[in-house]
Tab-separated table of C-alpha atoms in Angstrom:
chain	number	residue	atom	x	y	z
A	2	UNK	CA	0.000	0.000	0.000
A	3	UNK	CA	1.076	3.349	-0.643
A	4	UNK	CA	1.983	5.354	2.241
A	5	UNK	CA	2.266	8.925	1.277
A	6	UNK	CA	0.982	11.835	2.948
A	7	UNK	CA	-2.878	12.364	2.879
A	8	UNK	CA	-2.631	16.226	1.666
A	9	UNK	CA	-0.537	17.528	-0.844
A	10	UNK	CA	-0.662	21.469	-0.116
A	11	UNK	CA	0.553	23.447	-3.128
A	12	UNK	CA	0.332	27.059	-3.586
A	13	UNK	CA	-1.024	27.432	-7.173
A	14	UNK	CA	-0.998	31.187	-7.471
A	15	UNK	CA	-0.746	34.610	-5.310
A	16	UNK	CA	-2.671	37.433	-6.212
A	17	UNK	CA	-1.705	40.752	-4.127
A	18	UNK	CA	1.664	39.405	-3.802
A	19	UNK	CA	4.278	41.921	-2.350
A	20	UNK	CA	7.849	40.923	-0.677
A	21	UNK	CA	6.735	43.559	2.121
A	22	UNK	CA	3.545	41.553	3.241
A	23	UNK	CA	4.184	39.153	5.187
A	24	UNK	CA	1.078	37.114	4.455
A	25	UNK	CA	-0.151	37.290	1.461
A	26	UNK	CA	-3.066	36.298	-0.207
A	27	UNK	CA	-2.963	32.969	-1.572
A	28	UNK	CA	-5.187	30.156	-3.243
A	29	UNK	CA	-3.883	27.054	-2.368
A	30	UNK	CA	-5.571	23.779	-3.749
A	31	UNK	CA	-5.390	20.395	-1.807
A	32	UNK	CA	-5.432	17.072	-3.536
A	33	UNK	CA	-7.103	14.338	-1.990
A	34	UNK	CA	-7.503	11.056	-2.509
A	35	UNK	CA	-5.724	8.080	-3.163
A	36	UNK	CA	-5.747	4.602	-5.401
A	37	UNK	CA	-7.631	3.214	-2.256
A	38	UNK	CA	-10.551	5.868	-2.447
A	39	UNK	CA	-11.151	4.825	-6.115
A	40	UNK	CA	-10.344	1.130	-6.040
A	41	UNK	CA	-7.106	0.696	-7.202
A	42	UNK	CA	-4.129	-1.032	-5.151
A	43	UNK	CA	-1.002	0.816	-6.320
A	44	UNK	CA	-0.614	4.473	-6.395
A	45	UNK	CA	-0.585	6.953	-9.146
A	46	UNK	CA	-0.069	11.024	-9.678
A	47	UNK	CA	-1.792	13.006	-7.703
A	48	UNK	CA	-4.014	14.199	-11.025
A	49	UNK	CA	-5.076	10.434	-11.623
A	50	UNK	CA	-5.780	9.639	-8.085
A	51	UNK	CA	-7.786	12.939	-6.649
A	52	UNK	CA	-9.538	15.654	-6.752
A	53	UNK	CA	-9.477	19.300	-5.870
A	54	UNK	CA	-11.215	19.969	-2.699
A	55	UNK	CA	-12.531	23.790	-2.986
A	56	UNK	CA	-14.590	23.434	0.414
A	57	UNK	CA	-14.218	22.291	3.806
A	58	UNK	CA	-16.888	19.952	3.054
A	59	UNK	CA	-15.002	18.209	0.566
A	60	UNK	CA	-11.670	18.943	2.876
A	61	UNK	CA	-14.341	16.698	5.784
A	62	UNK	CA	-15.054	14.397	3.817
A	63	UNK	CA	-11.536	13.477	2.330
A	64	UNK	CA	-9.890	13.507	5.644
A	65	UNK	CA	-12.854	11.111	7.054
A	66	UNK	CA	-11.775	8.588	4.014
A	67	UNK	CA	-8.163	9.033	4.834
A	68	UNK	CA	-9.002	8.379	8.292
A	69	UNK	CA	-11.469	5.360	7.300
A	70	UNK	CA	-8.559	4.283	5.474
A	71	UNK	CA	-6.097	4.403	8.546
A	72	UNK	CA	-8.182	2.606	10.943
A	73	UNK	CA	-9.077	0.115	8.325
A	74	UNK	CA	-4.784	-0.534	8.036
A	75	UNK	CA	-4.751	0.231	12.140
A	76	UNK	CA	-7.474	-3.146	12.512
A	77	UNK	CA	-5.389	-5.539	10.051
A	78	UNK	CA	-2.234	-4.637	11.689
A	79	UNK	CA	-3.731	-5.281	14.974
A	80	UNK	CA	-5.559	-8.819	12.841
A	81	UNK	CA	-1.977	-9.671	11.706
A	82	UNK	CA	-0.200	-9.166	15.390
A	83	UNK	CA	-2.680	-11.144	17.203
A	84	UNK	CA	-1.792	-14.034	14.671
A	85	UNK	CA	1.284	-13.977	15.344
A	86	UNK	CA	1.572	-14.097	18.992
A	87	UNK	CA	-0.899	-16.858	18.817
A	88	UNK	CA	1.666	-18.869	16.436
A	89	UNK	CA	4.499	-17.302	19.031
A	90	UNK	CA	2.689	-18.940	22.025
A	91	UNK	CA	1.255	-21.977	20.314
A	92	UNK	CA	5.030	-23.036	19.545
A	93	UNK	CA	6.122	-21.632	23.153
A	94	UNK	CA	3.921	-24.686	24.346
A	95	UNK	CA	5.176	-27.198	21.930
A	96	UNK	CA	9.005	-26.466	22.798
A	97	UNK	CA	8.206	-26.000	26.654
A	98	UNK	CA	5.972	-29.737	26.296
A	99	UNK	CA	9.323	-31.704	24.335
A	100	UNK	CA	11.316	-30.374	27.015
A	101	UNK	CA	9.568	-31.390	30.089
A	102	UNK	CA	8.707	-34.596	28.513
A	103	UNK	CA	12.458	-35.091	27.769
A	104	UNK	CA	13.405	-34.311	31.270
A	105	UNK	CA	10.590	-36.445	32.711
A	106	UNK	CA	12.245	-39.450	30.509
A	107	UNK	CA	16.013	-38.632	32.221
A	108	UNK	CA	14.533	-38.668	36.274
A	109	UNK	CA	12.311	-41.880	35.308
A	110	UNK	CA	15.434	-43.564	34.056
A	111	UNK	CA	17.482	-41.928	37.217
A	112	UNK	CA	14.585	-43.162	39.590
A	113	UNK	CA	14.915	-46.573	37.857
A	114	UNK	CA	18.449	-46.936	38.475
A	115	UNK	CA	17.928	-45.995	42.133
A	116	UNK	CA	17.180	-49.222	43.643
A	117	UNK	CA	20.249	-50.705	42.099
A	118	UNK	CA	22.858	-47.915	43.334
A	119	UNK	CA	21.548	-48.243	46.785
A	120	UNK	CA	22.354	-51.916	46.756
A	121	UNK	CA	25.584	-51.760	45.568
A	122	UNK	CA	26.295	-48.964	47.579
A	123	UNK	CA	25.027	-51.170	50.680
A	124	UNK	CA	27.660	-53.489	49.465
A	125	UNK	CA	30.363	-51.397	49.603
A	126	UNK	CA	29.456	-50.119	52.370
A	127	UNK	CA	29.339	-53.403	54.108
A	128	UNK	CA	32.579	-54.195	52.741
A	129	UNK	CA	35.070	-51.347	53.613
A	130	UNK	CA	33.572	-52.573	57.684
A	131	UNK	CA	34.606	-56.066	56.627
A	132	UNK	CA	37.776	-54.173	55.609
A	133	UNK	CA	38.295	-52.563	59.309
């Protein structure tokens, strides 16, 4: 999507214009629009895409598509994050379940094996007294 700025303020002429004012008169035109107000997905000049808004009407209305627009982007994003921490979490829980079940395997074979170290170490025991 394209992500230029929603006005493009030009000044298209001055009338009154002096270098001693410091404000002159102007008539300034602001395109609007963009390939997303008229259907299309990739952007184009400003003379394909808009219009020239002559009244804060049309200035209202524009900036309530842009903003349309932006909170339409805003809600996918938001669509698009919440995927992914899903997926994030969802493997979080796969990882985090092969590794307890992999240490669960090593302290059922250490439990196995403890009958067997306590009778030999019984045995040794009982030998370093034979020993003394």
């Amino acid at each position: 999507m394209w992500g230029g700025p929603p006005f493009v303020t030009e000044p298209v002429s001055y009338q009154n214009q002096s270098f001693e004012d410091p404000e002159p008169e102007a008539t300034y035109v602001k395109v609007v629009g963009l390939a997303e107000l008229d259907g299309f997905e990739q952007p184009y000049s400003p003379g394909q895409l808009g219009h020239v808004a002559t009244s804060r009407d049309e200035e209202s209305q524009a900036a309530s598509a842009w903003m349309g627009i932006v909170r339409k982007e805003l809600a996918e994003l938001d669509e698009r994050l919440s995927r992914h921490l899903l997926r994030l979490q969802q493997q979080n829980e796969r990882v985090l379940e092969v590794v307890v079940q992999s240490l669960e395997g090593k302290v059922a074979e250490v439990m196995s094996k403890q009958p067997m170290t306590e009778w030999r170490l019984s045995e040794l025991t009982a030998s370093l007294k034979g020993l003394q």
